[in-house]
mmCIF file of N, CA and C in Angstrom:
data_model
loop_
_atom_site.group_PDB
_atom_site.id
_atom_site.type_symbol
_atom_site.label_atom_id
_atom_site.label_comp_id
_atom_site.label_asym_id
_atom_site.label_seq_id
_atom_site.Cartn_x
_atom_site.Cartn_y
_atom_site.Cartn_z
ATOM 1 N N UNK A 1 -17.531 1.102 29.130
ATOM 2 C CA UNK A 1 -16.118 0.877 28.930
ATOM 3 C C UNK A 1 -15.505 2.082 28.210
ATOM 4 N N UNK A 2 -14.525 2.408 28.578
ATOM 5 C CA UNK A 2 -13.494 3.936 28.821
ATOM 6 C C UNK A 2 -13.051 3.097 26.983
ATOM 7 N N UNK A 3 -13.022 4.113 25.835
ATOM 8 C CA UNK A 3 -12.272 3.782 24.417
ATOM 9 C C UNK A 3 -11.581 5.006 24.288
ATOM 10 N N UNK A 4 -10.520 5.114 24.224
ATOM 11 C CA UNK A 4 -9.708 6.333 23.672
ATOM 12 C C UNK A 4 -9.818 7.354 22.054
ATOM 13 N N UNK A 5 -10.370 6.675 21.489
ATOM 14 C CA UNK A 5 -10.883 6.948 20.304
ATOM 15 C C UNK A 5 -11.739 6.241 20.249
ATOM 16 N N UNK A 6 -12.606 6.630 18.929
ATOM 17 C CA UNK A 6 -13.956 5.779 18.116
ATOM 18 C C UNK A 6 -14.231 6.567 16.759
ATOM 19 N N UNK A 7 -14.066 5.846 16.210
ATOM 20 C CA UNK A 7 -14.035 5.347 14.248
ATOM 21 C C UNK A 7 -15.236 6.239 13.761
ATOM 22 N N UNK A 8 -14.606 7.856 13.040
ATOM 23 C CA UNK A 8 -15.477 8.596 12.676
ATOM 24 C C UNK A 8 -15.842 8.069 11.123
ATOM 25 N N UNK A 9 -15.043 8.026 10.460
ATOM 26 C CA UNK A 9 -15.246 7.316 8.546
ATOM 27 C C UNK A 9 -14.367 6.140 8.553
ATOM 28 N N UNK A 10 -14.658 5.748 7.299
ATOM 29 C CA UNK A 10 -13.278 4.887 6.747
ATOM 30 C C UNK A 10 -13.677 4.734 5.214
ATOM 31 N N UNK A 11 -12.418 4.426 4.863
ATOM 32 C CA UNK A 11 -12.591 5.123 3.085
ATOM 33 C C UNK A 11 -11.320 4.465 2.249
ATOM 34 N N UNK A 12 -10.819 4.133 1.173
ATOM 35 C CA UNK A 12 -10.242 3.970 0.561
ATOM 36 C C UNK A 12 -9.242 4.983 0.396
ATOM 37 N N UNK A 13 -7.904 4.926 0.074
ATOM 38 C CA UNK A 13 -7.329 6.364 -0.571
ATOM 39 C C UNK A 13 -7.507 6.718 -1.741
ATOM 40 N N UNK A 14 -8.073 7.852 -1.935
ATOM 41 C CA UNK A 14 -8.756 8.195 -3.419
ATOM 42 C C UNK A 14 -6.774 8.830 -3.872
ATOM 43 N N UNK A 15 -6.970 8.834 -5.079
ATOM 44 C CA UNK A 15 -6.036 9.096 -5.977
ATOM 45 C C UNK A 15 -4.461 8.043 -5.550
ATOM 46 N N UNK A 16 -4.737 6.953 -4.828
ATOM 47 C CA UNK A 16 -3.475 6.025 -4.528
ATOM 48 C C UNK A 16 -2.197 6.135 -5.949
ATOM 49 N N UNK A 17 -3.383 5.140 -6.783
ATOM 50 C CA UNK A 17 -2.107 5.017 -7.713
ATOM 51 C C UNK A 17 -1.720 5.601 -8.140
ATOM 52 N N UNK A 18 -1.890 6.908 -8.082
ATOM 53 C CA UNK A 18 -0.912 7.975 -8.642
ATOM 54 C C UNK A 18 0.140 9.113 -7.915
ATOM 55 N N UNK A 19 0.174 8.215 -6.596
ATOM 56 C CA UNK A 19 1.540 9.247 -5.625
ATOM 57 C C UNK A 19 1.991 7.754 -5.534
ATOM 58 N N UNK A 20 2.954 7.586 -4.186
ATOM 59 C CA UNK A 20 3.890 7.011 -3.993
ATOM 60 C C UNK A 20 3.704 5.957 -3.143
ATOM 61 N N UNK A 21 2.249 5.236 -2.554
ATOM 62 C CA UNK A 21 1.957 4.575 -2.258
ATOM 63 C C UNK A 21 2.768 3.078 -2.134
ATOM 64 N N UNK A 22 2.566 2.753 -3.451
ATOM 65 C CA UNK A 22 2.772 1.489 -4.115
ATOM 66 C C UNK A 22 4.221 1.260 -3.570
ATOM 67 N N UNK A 23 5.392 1.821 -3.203
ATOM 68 C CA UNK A 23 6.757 1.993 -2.431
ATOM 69 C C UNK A 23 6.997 1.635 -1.273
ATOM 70 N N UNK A 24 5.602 1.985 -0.631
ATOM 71 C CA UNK A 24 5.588 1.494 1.419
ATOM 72 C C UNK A 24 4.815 0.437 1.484
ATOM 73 N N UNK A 25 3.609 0.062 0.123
ATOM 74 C CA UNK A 25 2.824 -0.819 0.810
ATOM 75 C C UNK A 25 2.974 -1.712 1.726
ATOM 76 N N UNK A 26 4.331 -2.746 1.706
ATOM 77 C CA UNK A 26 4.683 -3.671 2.786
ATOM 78 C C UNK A 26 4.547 -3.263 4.034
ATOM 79 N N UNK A 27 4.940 -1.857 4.343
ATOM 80 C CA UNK A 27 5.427 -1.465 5.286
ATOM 81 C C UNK A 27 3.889 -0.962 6.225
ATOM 82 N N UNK A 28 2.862 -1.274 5.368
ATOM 83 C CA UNK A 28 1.499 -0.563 5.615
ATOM 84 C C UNK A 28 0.923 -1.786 6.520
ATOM 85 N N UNK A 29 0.782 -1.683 7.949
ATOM 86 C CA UNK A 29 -0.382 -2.925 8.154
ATOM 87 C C UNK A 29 -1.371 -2.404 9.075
ATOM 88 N N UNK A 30 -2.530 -3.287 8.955
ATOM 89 C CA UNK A 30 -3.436 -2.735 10.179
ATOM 90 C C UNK A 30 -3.196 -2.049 11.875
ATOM 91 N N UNK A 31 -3.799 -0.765 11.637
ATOM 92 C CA UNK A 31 -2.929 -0.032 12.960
ATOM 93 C C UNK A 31 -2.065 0.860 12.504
ATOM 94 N N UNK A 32 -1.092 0.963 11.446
ATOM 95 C CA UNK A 32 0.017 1.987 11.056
ATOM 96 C C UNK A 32 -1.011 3.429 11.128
ATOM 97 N N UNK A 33 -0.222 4.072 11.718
ATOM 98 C CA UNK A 33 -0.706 5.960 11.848
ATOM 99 C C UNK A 33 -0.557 6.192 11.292
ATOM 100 N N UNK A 34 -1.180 7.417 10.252
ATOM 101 C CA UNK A 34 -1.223 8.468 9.435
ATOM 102 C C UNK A 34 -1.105 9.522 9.412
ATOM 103 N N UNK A 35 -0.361 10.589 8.409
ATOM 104 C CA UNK A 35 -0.807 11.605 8.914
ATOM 105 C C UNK A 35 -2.008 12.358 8.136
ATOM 106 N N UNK A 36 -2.223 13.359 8.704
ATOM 107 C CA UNK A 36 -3.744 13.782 8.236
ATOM 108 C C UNK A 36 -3.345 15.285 7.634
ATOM 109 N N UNK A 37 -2.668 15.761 6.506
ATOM 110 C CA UNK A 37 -2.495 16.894 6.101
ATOM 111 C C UNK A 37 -2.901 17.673 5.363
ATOM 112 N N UNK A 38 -3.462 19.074 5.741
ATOM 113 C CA UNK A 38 -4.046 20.014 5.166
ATOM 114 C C UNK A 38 -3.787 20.218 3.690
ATOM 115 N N UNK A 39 -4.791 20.654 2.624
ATOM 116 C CA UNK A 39 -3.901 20.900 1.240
ATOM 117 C C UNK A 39 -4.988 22.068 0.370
ATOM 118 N N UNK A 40 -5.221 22.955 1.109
ATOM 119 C CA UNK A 40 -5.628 23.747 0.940
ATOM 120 C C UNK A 40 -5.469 24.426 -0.245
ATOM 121 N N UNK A 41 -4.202 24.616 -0.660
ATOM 122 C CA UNK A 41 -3.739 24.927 -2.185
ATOM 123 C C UNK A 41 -3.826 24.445 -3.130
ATOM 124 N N UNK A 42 -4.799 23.147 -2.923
ATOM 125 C CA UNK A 42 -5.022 22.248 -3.925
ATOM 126 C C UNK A 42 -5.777 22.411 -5.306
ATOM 127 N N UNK A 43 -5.672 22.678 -6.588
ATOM 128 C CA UNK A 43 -6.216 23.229 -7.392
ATOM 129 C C UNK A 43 -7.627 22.698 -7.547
ATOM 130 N N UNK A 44 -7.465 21.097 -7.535
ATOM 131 C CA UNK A 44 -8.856 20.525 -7.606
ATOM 132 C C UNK A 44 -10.021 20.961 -6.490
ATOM 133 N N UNK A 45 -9.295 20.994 -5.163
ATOM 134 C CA UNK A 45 -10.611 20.987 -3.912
ATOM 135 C C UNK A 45 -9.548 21.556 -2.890
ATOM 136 N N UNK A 46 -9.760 22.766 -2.442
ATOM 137 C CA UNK A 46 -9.970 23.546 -1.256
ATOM 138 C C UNK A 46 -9.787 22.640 -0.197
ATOM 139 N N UNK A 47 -10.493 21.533 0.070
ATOM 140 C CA UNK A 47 -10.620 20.793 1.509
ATOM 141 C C UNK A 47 -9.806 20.133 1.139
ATOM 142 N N UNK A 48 -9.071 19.710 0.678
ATOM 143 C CA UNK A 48 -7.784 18.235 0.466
ATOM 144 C C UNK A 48 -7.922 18.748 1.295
ATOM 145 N N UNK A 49 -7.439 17.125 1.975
ATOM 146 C CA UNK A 49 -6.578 16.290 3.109
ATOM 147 C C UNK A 49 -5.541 15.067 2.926
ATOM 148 N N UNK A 50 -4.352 15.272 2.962
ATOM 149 C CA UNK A 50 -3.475 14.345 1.768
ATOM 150 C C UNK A 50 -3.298 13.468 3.361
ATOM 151 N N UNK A 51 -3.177 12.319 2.848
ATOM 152 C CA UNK A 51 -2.902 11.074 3.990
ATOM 153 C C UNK A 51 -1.307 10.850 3.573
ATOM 154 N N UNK A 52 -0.465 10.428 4.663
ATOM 155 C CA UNK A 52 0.630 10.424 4.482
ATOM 156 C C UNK A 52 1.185 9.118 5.193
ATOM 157 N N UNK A 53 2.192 8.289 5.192
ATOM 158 C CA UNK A 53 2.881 7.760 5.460
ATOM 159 C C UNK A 53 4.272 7.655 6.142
ATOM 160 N N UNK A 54 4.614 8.371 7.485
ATOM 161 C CA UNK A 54 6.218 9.174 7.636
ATOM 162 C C UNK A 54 6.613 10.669 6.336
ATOM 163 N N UNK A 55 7.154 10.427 5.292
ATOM 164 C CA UNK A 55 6.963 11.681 4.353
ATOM 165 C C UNK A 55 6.586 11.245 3.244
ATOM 166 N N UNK A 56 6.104 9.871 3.019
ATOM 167 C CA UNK A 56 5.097 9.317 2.017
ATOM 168 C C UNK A 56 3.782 9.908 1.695
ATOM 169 N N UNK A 57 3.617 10.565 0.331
ATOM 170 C CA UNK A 57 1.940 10.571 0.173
ATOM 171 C C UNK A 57 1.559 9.499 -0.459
ATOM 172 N N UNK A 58 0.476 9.192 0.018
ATOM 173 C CA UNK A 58 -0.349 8.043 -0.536
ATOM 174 C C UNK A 58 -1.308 8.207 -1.155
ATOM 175 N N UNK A 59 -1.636 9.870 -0.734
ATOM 176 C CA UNK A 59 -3.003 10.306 -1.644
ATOM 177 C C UNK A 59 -3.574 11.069 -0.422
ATOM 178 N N UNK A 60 -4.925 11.029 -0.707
ATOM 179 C CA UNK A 60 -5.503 11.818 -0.508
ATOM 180 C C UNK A 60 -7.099 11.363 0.398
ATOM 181 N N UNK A 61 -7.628 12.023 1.525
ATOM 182 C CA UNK A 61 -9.049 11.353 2.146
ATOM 183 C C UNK A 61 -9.623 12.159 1.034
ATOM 184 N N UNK A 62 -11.172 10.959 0.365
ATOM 185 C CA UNK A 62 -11.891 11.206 -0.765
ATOM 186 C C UNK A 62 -12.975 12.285 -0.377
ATOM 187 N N UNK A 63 -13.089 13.523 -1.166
ATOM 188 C CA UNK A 63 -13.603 14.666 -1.128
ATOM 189 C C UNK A 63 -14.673 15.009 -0.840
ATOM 190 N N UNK A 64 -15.666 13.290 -0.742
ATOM 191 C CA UNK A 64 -16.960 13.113 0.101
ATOM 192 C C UNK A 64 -16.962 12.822 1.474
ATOM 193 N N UNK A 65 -15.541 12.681 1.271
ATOM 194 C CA UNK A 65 -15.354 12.817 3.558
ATOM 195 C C UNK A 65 -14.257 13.765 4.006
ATOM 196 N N UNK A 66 -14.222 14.664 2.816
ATOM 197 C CA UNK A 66 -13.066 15.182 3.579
ATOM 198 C C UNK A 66 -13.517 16.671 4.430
ATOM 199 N N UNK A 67 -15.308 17.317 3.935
ATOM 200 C CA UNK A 67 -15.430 18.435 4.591
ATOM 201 C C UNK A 67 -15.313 19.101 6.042
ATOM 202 N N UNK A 68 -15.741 18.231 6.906
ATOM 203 C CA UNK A 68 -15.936 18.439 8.180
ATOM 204 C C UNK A 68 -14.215 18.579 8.544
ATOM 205 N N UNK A 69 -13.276 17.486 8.127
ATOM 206 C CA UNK A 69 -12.164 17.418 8.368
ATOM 207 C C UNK A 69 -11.141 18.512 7.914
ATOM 208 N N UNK A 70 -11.703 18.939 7.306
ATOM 209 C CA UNK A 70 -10.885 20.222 6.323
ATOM 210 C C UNK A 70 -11.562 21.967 7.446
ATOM 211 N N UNK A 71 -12.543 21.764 7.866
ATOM 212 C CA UNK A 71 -13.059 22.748 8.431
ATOM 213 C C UNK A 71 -12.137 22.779 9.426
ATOM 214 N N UNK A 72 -12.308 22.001 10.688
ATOM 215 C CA UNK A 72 -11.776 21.495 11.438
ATOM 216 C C UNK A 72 -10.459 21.808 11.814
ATOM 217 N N UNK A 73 -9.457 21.196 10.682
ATOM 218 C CA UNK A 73 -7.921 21.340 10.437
ATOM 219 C C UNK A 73 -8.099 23.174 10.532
ATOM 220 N N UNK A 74 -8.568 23.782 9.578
ATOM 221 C CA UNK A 74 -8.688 25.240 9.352
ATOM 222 C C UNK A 74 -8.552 26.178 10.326
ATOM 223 N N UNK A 75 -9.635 25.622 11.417
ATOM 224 C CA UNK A 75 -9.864 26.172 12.789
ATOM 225 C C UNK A 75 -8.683 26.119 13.975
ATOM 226 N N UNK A 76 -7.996 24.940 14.131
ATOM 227 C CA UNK A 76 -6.759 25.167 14.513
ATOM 228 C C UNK A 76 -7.189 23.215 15.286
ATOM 229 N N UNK A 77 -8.057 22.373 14.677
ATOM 230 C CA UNK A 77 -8.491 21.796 15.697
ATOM 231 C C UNK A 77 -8.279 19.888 14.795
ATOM 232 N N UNK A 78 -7.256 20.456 13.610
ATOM 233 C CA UNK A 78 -7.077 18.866 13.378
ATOM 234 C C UNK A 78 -5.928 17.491 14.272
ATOM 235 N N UNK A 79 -5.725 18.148 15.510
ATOM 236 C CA UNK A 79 -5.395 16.906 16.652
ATOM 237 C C UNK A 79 -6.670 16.290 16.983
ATOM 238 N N UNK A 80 -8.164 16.738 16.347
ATOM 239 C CA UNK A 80 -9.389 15.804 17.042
ATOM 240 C C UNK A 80 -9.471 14.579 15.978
ATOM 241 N N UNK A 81 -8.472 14.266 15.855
ATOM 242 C CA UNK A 81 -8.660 13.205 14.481
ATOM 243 C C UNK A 81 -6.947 12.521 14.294
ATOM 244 N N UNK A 82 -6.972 11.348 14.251
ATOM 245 C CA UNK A 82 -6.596 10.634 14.150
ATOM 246 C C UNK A 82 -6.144 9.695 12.978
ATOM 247 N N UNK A 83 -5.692 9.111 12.020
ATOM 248 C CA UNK A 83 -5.780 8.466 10.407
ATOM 249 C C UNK A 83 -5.147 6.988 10.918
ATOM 250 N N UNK A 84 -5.814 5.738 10.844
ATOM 251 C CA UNK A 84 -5.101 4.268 10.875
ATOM 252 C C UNK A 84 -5.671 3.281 9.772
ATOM 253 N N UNK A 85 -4.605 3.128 9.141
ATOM 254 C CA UNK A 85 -4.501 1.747 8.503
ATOM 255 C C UNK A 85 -5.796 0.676 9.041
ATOM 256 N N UNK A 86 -6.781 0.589 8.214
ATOM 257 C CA UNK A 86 -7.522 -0.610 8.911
ATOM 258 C C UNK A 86 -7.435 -1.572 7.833
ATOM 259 N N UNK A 87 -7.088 -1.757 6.663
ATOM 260 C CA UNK A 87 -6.524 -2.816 5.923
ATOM 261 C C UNK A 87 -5.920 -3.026 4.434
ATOM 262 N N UNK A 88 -5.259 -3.568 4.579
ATOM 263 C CA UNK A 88 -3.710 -3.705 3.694
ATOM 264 C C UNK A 88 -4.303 -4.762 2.249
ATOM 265 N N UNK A 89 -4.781 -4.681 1.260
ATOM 266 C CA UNK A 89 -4.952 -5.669 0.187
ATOM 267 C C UNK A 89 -4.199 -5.890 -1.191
ATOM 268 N N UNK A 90 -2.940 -6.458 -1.176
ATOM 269 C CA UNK A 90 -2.055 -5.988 -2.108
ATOM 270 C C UNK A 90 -2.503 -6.180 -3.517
ATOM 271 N N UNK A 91 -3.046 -7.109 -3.299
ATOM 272 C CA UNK A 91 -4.046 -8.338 -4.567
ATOM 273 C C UNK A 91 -5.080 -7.360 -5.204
ATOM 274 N N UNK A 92 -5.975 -6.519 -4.816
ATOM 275 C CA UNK A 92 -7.083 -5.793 -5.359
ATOM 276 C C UNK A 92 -6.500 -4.641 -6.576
ATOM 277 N N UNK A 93 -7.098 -4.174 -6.726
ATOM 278 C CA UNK A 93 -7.222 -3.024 -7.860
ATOM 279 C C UNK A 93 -6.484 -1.681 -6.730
ATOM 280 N N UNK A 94 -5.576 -0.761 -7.178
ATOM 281 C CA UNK A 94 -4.853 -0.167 -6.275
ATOM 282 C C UNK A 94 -5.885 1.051 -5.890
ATOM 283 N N UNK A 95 -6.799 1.480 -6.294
ATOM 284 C CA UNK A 95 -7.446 2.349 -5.564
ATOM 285 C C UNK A 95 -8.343 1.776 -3.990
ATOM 286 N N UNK A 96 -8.519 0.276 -4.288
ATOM 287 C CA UNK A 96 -8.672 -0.118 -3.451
ATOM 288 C C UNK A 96 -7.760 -1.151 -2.023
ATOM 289 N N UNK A 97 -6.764 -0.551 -2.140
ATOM 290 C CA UNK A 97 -5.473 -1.637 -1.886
ATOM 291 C C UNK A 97 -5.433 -1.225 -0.124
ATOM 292 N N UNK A 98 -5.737 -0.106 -0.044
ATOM 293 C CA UNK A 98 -5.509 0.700 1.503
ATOM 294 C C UNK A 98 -7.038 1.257 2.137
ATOM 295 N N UNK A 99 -7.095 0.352 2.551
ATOM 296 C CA UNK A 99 -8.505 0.821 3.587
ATOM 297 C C UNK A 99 -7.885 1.872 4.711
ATOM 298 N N UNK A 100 -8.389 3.437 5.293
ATOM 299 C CA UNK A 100 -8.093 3.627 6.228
ATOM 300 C C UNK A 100 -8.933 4.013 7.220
ATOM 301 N N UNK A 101 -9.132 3.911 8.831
ATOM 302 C CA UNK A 101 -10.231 4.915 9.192
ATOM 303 C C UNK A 101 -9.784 6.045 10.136
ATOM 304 N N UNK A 102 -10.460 7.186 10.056
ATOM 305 C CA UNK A 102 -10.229 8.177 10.257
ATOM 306 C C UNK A 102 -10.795 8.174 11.803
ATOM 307 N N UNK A 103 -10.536 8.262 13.314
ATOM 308 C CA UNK A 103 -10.769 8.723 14.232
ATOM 309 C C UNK A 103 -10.827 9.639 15.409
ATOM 310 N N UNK A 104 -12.034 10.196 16.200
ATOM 311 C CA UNK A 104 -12.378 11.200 16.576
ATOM 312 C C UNK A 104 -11.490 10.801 18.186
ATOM 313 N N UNK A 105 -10.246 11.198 18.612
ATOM 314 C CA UNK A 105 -9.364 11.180 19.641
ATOM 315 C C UNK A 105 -10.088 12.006 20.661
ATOM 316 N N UNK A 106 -10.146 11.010 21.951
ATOM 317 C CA UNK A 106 -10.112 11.908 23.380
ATOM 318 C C UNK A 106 -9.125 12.722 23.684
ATOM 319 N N UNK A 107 -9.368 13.769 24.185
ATOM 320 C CA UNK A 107 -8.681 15.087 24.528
ATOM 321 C C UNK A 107 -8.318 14.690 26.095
ATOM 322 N N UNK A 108 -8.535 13.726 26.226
ATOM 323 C CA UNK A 108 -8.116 13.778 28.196
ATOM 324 C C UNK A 108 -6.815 13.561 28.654
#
């Protein structure tokens, strides 16, 4: 069976509660797209990848998954990836509030 994508990570947003998250959550549900943006200038880590929301940051993919993805982006080749909402928990502790997973998109 033909899948258009398939589910490379999935991860929490590391540093949530401290961008602007907490503002869209409603607006966040399973399935919402992401964007997947480079942050190279980042003082902490070279590979940021800030996850975004329309022009919402929400934070950031956590720095133990972000290498391959940061290479990648570098090379000219971050359309092979994809960012979706796989679940919304308003109730939990806010680092854990946004599940997302990151997927590897067919080129066809």
């Amino acid at each position: 069976m033909y899948e258009p994508s398939k589910l490379f990570k999935s991860f929490y947003v590391a540093g949530f509660q401290y961008y602007d998250g907490a503002l869209v959550l409603e607006k966040l549900k399973p399935g919402t797209k992401l964007k997947l943006v480079p942050a190279p200038d980042n003082p902490y880590d070279s590979n940021a990848i800030e996850l975004r929301y329309k022009k919402t940051k929400l934070g950031f993919v956590p720095r133990v998954d972000n290498g391959l993805l940061s290479v990648l982006a570098f090379y000219g080749h971050k359309g092979v990836f994809e960012a979706r909402v796989l679940q919304v928990d308003p109730e939990v502790a806010p680092q854990e509030q946004v599940l997302v997973g990151v997927y590897v998109v067919d080129n066809r």
